[in-house]
Short mmCIF file of C-alpha atoms in Angstrom, two decimals:
data_model
loop_
_atom_site.label_atom_id
_atom_site.label_comp_id
_atom_site.label_asym_id
_atom_site.label_seq_id
_atom_site.Cartn_x
_atom_site.Cartn_y
_atom_site.Cartn_z
CA MET A 180 64.73 -35.71 31.35
CA LYS A 181 64.68 -39.34 29.72
CA ILE A 182 61.18 -40.43 29.05
CA LEU A 183 59.26 -43.40 27.95
CA PHE A 184 55.62 -43.12 26.71
CA ILE A 185 53.77 -46.28 25.88
CA GLY A 186 51.34 -44.55 23.32
CA GLY A 187 52.29 -41.15 22.34
CA THR A 188 50.55 -40.21 19.79
CA GLY A 189 46.69 -40.07 20.83
CA THR A 190 44.77 -36.94 21.82
CA ILE A 191 45.84 -36.50 25.03
CA SER A 192 49.62 -37.45 24.41
CA MET A 193 50.45 -35.82 21.39
CA ALA A 194 50.18 -32.53 22.91
CA ILE A 195 52.54 -33.81 25.97
CA SER A 196 55.09 -35.52 23.37
CA ARG A 197 54.98 -32.39 21.38
CA ARG A 198 55.88 -30.11 24.45
CA LEU A 199 58.35 -32.26 26.18
CA LEU A 200 60.49 -32.43 22.52
CA GLU A 201 60.61 -28.43 22.42
CA GLN A 202 61.53 -28.62 26.03
CA GLY A 203 64.47 -30.48 24.95
CA HIS A 204 63.94 -33.56 26.86
CA GLU A 205 64.79 -37.30 25.72
CA LEU A 206 61.71 -38.72 24.64
CA TYR A 207 61.15 -43.07 23.59
CA LEU A 208 58.10 -43.90 22.39
CA ILE A 209 56.84 -47.49 22.47
CA ASN A 210 53.72 -48.10 19.58
CA ARG A 211 52.96 -49.29 16.32
CA GLY A 212 54.52 -46.21 14.62
CA ASN A 213 51.10 -45.75 12.86
CA ARG A 214 50.94 -41.71 13.76
CA ASN A 215 54.43 -41.07 14.41
CA ALA A 216 54.76 -39.07 11.29
CA GLY A 217 51.72 -36.99 12.59
CA LEU A 218 53.98 -35.99 15.49
CA ALA A 219 57.00 -35.56 13.47
CA ALA A 220 55.00 -32.80 11.42
CA GLN A 221 53.83 -30.81 14.17
CA LEU A 222 57.50 -30.45 15.79
CA PRO A 223 59.40 -26.90 15.33
CA GLY A 224 62.55 -27.42 13.41
CA THR A 225 64.48 -30.57 11.62
CA GLY A 226 67.16 -31.49 14.03
CA GLU A 227 67.51 -34.89 15.48
CA TRP A 228 67.69 -33.14 18.94
CA ASN A 229 63.78 -32.94 18.83
CA ARG A 230 62.60 -35.94 17.13
CA PRO A 231 61.22 -38.98 19.32
CA LYS A 232 63.17 -42.35 19.78
CA GLU A 233 60.90 -44.95 18.19
CA ILE A 234 60.74 -48.16 19.61
CA LEU A 235 58.91 -49.90 17.40
CA VAL A 236 56.77 -52.60 18.53
CA ASP A 237 53.08 -53.73 19.50
CA ILE A 238 53.24 -53.62 23.41
CA ASN A 239 51.55 -56.67 23.75
CA ASP A 240 54.39 -58.65 22.38
CA GLU A 241 55.65 -58.72 25.55
CA GLU A 242 58.99 -60.67 24.75
CA LYS A 243 59.78 -58.60 21.77
CA ALA A 244 59.23 -55.57 24.13
CA ALA A 245 61.37 -56.88 26.69
CA LYS A 246 64.02 -57.57 24.62
CA LEU A 247 63.91 -53.95 23.06
CA LEU A 248 64.30 -52.54 26.29
CA GLU A 249 67.00 -54.19 27.82
CA GLY A 250 69.50 -51.76 28.92
CA LEU A 251 67.19 -48.84 29.03
CA GLU A 252 66.71 -46.94 32.05
CA PHE A 253 64.23 -43.97 32.40
CA ASP A 254 63.16 -40.87 34.55
CA VAL A 255 59.65 -41.36 33.70
CA ALA A 256 57.63 -43.69 32.26
CA ALA A 257 53.99 -43.85 31.28
CA ASP A 258 51.46 -45.45 29.69
CA PHE A 259 48.72 -43.89 28.04
CA ILE A 260 46.85 -46.98 26.36
CA ALA A 261 46.29 -49.19 29.77
CA PHE A 262 42.84 -49.88 29.94
CA ARG A 263 43.03 -52.84 32.22
CA LYS A 264 44.61 -54.41 35.20
CA GLU A 265 46.85 -56.77 32.82
CA HIS A 266 48.00 -53.77 30.94
CA LEU A 267 49.35 -52.71 34.24
CA GLU A 268 50.54 -55.93 35.19
CA ARG A 269 52.55 -56.09 31.76
CA ASP A 270 53.86 -52.91 32.09
CA TYR A 271 55.20 -53.63 35.93
CA ARG A 272 56.82 -56.80 34.45
CA LEU A 273 58.53 -54.63 31.53
CA LEU A 274 59.51 -51.37 34.20
CA ARG A 275 60.06 -52.70 37.16
CA GLY A 276 63.57 -51.28 38.24
CA LYS A 277 63.94 -48.99 34.96
CA THR A 278 62.05 -46.06 36.03
CA LYS A 279 62.08 -43.60 38.89
CA GLN A 280 58.13 -42.81 38.09
CA PHE A 281 55.57 -44.70 36.31
CA VAL A 282 52.77 -42.35 35.40
CA TYR A 283 48.90 -44.37 35.08
CA ILE A 284 46.53 -42.16 32.97
CA SER A 285 43.21 -43.36 34.77
CA SER A 286 39.85 -41.18 34.08
CA ALA A 287 37.26 -38.67 36.01
CA SER A 288 34.79 -40.86 34.62
CA ALA A 289 36.27 -43.36 37.70
CA TYR A 290 34.76 -41.09 40.45
CA GLN A 291 31.29 -41.91 42.06
CA LYS A 292 28.07 -41.90 39.94
CA PRO A 293 25.98 -40.43 41.20
CA LEU A 294 27.98 -37.70 43.22
CA ALA A 295 27.24 -37.33 46.43
CA ASP A 296 28.88 -33.68 46.23
CA TYR A 297 28.71 -31.38 43.42
CA LEU A 298 32.60 -30.59 43.61
CA ILE A 299 35.10 -33.30 42.86
CA THR A 300 38.43 -33.54 44.28
CA GLU A 301 40.57 -36.33 43.82
CA SER A 302 39.53 -37.61 47.53
CA THR A 303 36.02 -38.44 45.95
CA PRO A 304 35.12 -42.41 45.91
CA LEU A 305 35.77 -43.92 43.03
CA ALA A 306 32.57 -46.32 42.21
CA ASN A 307 31.26 -46.08 38.74
CA PRO A 308 28.31 -48.82 38.29
CA TYR A 309 26.83 -47.16 34.91
CA TRP A 310 30.37 -48.31 33.07
CA GLN A 311 32.97 -51.33 32.65
CA TYR A 312 35.72 -48.56 31.49
CA SER A 313 35.40 -46.55 34.46
CA ARG A 314 35.89 -49.91 36.62
CA ASP A 315 38.82 -51.15 34.95
CA LYS A 316 40.43 -47.69 35.37
CA ILE A 317 39.72 -48.24 39.39
CA GLU A 318 41.04 -51.72 39.38
CA GLY A 319 44.29 -50.55 37.51
CA GLU A 320 44.39 -47.75 40.29
CA ASP A 321 44.10 -50.13 43.41
CA TYR A 322 46.63 -52.48 41.63
CA LEU A 323 48.99 -49.68 41.02
CA MET A 324 48.72 -48.34 44.99
CA LYS A 325 49.08 -51.70 46.11
CA LEU A 326 52.69 -51.52 44.87
CA TYR A 327 53.53 -48.47 46.01
CA ARG A 328 52.51 -49.61 49.50
CA GLU A 329 54.38 -52.55 49.69
CA GLU A 330 57.03 -52.33 47.16
CA GLY A 331 57.50 -48.46 46.76
CA PHE A 332 56.67 -48.76 42.91
CA PRO A 333 56.67 -45.01 42.18
CA VAL A 334 53.51 -44.32 40.63
CA THR A 335 51.29 -41.41 39.97
CA ILE A 336 47.69 -41.54 38.88
CA VAL A 337 46.64 -38.89 36.76
CA ARG A 338 42.58 -38.67 36.20
CA PRO A 339 41.70 -36.93 33.14
CA SER A 340 38.47 -35.57 32.20
CA HIS A 341 37.00 -35.00 28.85
CA THR A 342 40.16 -33.80 26.68
CA PHE A 343 40.18 -33.23 23.03
CA ASP A 344 42.06 -31.87 20.27
CA GLU A 345 41.43 -30.28 16.85
CA ARG A 346 40.79 -33.34 14.90
CA SER A 347 37.06 -34.00 16.95
CA VAL A 348 34.70 -31.79 18.31
CA PRO A 349 33.74 -33.09 21.73
CA LEU A 350 29.48 -33.99 22.18
CA GLY A 351 27.67 -35.51 24.44
CA LEU A 352 26.74 -38.22 21.95
CA HIS A 353 27.74 -39.57 18.80
CA GLY A 354 28.05 -42.88 16.42
CA ALA A 355 30.66 -44.82 16.14
CA GLY A 356 32.11 -42.37 12.61
CA GLY A 357 32.74 -39.93 15.57
CA SER A 358 31.33 -36.16 16.02
CA TRP A 359 31.17 -35.10 12.21
CA GLN A 360 28.05 -36.22 11.52
CA VAL A 361 26.17 -34.46 14.43
CA LEU A 362 27.93 -31.02 12.57
CA LYS A 363 26.69 -32.35 9.18
CA ARG A 364 22.92 -32.37 10.66
CA MET A 365 23.58 -29.03 11.97
CA LEU A 366 25.27 -27.94 8.54
CA GLU A 367 21.75 -29.27 7.21
CA GLY A 368 19.48 -27.80 9.79
CA LYS A 369 18.34 -31.05 11.06
CA PRO A 370 17.60 -31.14 14.72
CA VAL A 371 20.57 -32.54 16.91
CA ILE A 372 19.70 -34.61 20.28
CA ILE A 373 20.94 -33.22 23.72
CA HIS A 374 20.86 -35.82 26.15
CA GLY A 375 18.58 -34.50 29.28
CA ASP A 376 17.50 -30.84 29.72
CA GLY A 377 20.90 -29.81 28.38
CA THR A 378 21.43 -27.88 31.62
CA SER A 379 23.95 -30.56 33.44
CA LEU A 380 27.74 -28.82 33.56
CA TRP A 381 30.24 -30.39 31.57
CA THR A 382 33.88 -29.91 32.04
CA MET A 383 36.26 -29.98 28.51
CA THR A 384 40.17 -29.48 28.09
CA HIS A 385 41.96 -28.84 25.16
CA ASN A 386 45.33 -30.96 25.07
CA SER A 387 47.59 -27.85 24.81
CA ASP A 388 46.18 -26.74 27.84
CA PHE A 389 45.83 -30.54 29.46
CA ALA A 390 49.95 -30.62 28.50
CA PRO A 391 51.36 -27.84 30.85
CA GLY A 392 49.88 -29.96 34.26
CA PHE A 393 50.97 -33.49 32.83
CA THR A 394 54.13 -32.53 32.42
CA GLY A 395 54.65 -30.68 35.59
CA LEU A 396 54.15 -33.40 37.31
CA LEU A 397 57.02 -35.55 35.56
CA GLY A 398 60.10 -36.01 37.82
CA ASN A 399 58.45 -34.08 40.43
CA PRO A 400 59.18 -36.17 43.87
CA HIS A 401 55.72 -34.61 44.93
CA ALA A 402 53.58 -36.54 42.81
CA LEU A 403 54.87 -40.09 43.91
CA GLY A 404 52.00 -42.34 45.30
CA GLN A 405 49.33 -39.33 44.26
CA ALA A 406 46.40 -39.20 42.28
CA VAL A 407 45.99 -36.01 40.24
CA GLN A 408 42.85 -34.82 38.35
CA ILE A 409 43.75 -32.33 35.17
CA MET A 410 41.41 -30.18 33.66
CA SER A 411 40.17 -26.68 32.76
CA PRO A 412 38.59 -25.11 36.05
CA GLU A 413 35.67 -23.85 33.66
CA SER A 414 32.12 -25.53 33.13
CA MET A 415 29.33 -25.31 30.59
CA THR A 416 26.21 -26.64 30.27
CA TRP A 417 25.33 -28.60 27.59
CA ASN A 418 23.09 -26.10 25.95
CA GLN A 419 25.94 -23.86 25.79
CA ILE A 420 28.37 -26.53 24.25
CA TYR A 421 26.16 -27.14 21.62
CA GLN A 422 24.93 -23.26 21.01
CA VAL A 423 29.03 -22.35 20.79
CA ILE A 424 29.38 -25.60 17.88
CA ALA A 425 26.24 -24.22 16.36
CA ASP A 426 27.51 -20.64 16.29
CA ALA A 427 31.09 -21.53 14.64
CA LEU A 428 29.35 -23.55 12.05
CA GLY A 429 26.92 -20.19 11.54
CA VAL A 430 23.84 -21.87 11.68
CA LYS A 431 20.84 -21.91 14.01
CA LEU A 432 21.04 -24.54 16.76
CA ASN A 433 18.05 -27.14 16.33
CA ALA A 434 18.00 -28.97 19.67
CA VAL A 435 15.86 -32.05 20.26
CA HIS A 436 16.13 -32.95 24.33
CA ILE A 437 15.73 -36.75 25.05
CA SER A 438 16.03 -38.35 28.60
CA THR A 439 19.22 -40.01 29.06
CA GLU A 440 17.17 -42.64 30.09
CA PHE A 441 15.32 -43.22 26.80
CA LEU A 442 18.42 -42.86 24.93
CA VAL A 443 20.23 -45.60 26.98
CA ALA A 444 16.91 -47.72 26.58
CA ALA A 445 16.78 -46.76 22.43
CA ASP A 446 20.58 -47.20 21.98
CA GLY A 447 19.99 -51.04 21.88
CA GLY A 448 23.67 -51.24 22.53
CA ARG A 449 24.79 -49.80 19.76
CA TYR A 450 26.82 -47.19 21.33
CA ASP A 451 26.97 -47.84 24.99
CA PHE A 452 25.20 -44.59 26.39
CA ASN A 453 24.66 -46.60 29.63
CA GLY A 454 28.45 -45.78 30.28
CA SER A 455 29.28 -42.59 28.45
CA LEU A 456 25.92 -40.82 29.84
CA LEU A 457 24.54 -42.29 32.86
CA GLY A 458 28.33 -43.00 33.58
CA ASP A 459 29.72 -39.81 32.69
CA LYS A 460 28.26 -37.05 30.94
CA ALA A 461 24.99 -36.90 31.79
CA ASN A 462 26.30 -35.78 35.30
CA THR A 463 27.28 -32.48 36.37
CA VAL A 464 30.58 -32.16 37.10
CA VAL A 465 32.58 -29.45 38.78
CA PHE A 466 36.55 -30.15 39.49
CA ASP A 467 38.63 -28.78 42.30
CA ILE A 468 41.86 -28.46 41.14
CA SER A 469 43.88 -26.94 44.07
CA LYS A 470 46.04 -29.89 44.37
CA LEU A 471 47.11 -29.67 40.76
CA LYS A 472 48.01 -25.83 41.25
CA ARG A 473 49.97 -27.04 44.57
CA LEU A 474 51.90 -29.50 42.88
CA VAL A 475 52.54 -27.00 39.22
CA PRO A 476 52.57 -23.89 40.62
CA GLY A 477 51.65 -21.95 37.25
CA PHE A 478 49.09 -23.98 35.80
CA ALA A 479 46.57 -21.82 34.20
CA PRO A 480 44.56 -22.84 31.11
CA GLU A 481 45.21 -20.61 28.31
CA LYS A 482 42.43 -21.49 26.36
CA SER A 483 38.50 -21.39 27.28
CA MET A 484 36.39 -23.73 26.16
CA GLU A 485 34.62 -21.41 23.86
CA GLN A 486 37.77 -20.96 21.90
CA GLY A 487 38.58 -24.46 21.77
CA LEU A 488 35.57 -25.77 20.53
CA ARG A 489 35.62 -22.90 17.74
CA GLU A 490 38.93 -23.42 16.75
CA THR A 491 38.43 -27.44 16.32
CA VAL A 492 34.94 -26.56 14.36
CA GLN A 493 36.94 -24.68 12.21
CA ASN A 494 40.12 -27.16 11.93
CA VAL A 495 37.36 -29.73 11.15
CA LEU A 496 35.78 -27.83 8.47
CA LYS A 497 38.67 -27.12 6.47
CA HIS A 498 40.29 -30.79 6.96
CA PRO A 499 38.04 -33.11 4.62
CA GLU A 500 40.09 -36.43 6.11
CA LEU A 501 38.57 -35.75 9.42
CA GLN A 502 34.87 -35.34 8.23
CA ARG A 503 33.71 -39.00 8.80
CA GLU A 504 30.03 -39.68 7.81
CA ASP A 505 27.84 -42.29 10.06
CA PRO A 506 24.83 -43.04 8.19
CA GLU A 507 23.80 -45.53 10.38
CA PHE A 508 24.06 -43.26 13.51
CA ASP A 509 22.24 -40.47 11.50
CA ALA A 510 19.39 -42.63 10.70
CA TRP A 511 19.22 -43.94 14.42
CA CYS A 512 19.03 -39.79 15.15
CA ASP A 513 16.32 -39.70 12.86
CA ARG A 514 14.17 -42.75 14.25
CA VAL A 515 14.54 -41.55 18.02
CA ILE A 516 13.29 -37.94 16.98
CA ALA A 517 10.48 -39.27 15.13
CA ALA A 518 9.45 -41.74 17.75
CA ARG A 519 9.58 -38.70 20.36
CA GLN A 520 7.01 -36.62 18.37
CA MET A 521 4.66 -39.56 17.45
CA ALA A 522 4.56 -40.08 21.22
CA LEU A 523 3.64 -36.13 21.50
CA ASP A 524 1.40 -36.31 18.57
CA SER A 525 -0.52 -39.20 20.37
CA LEU A 526 -0.72 -37.29 23.69
CA LYS A 527 -1.98 -34.42 21.86
CA GLN A 528 -4.61 -36.27 19.92
CA GLU A 529 -6.27 -37.52 23.43
#
């Protein structure tokens, strides 16, 4: 197939791009080219057949992008960096009549919070009062489905859950610098914060397992007009997740459980825990992926959550460039944990 990706080198899309090129598809990437070398370095062989065709432009420069797309038509186009409705309005103007399928990457965080039923399917209502990111994704879905109903615009909506790769260890909470500072605390024997009591269930999917589900929807006529969630069928508690990480580091887990509401209040607007915790990770999630399996027969993740976590920890340890320190978040954790301890000490003195 002839496929266009807007983006194509991020956490989710890198593995998809790699898989499509390995399969011999003709892949065009619209991006600024900052990470394309990283994709090329991961591809087998050296032939031009398995290299993406680069369209180097900032997609927000719509006039220039339109000129570069003149005369091109695609079997599939997908936007991995559309976060708001206006991004999709731009995509529609650029791609109307140029693609047989348009894939929008939404988010499983768009599902209702709190959930009315523990088992999440594609028919679970979309409503998230805690996170603007999720509300923007919902608005994007509504816009595209209206185009599908009224004009036949060939849309497929994909809702990923927490997808990760070898470059960053997925966690419940971290600072702007990413996950390394939490791992560093573990290695130093310092306490790490787990939101709530750590018993809520969470689902994580390695991008190498996400890719087969996604690529199976491309060019699939049964996927048009559909929303499909793609993720591992496995769930683990946050306590289990942090224990696996500590074991992979070869250290004892020193966990401090702090209520999500307290973390949100202590956030002070620094990290948007209101959205990422109350609107997402603090909720137990169990996904029904039977629809995906109907559309993509044989879909079966090969990497367990434990295996993916362990491999990612080892990769981060081997690559210093992935170890971004975040002293501000480290100090914030120390203050929050100290405040909790002071409260406990004051109650003991009564």
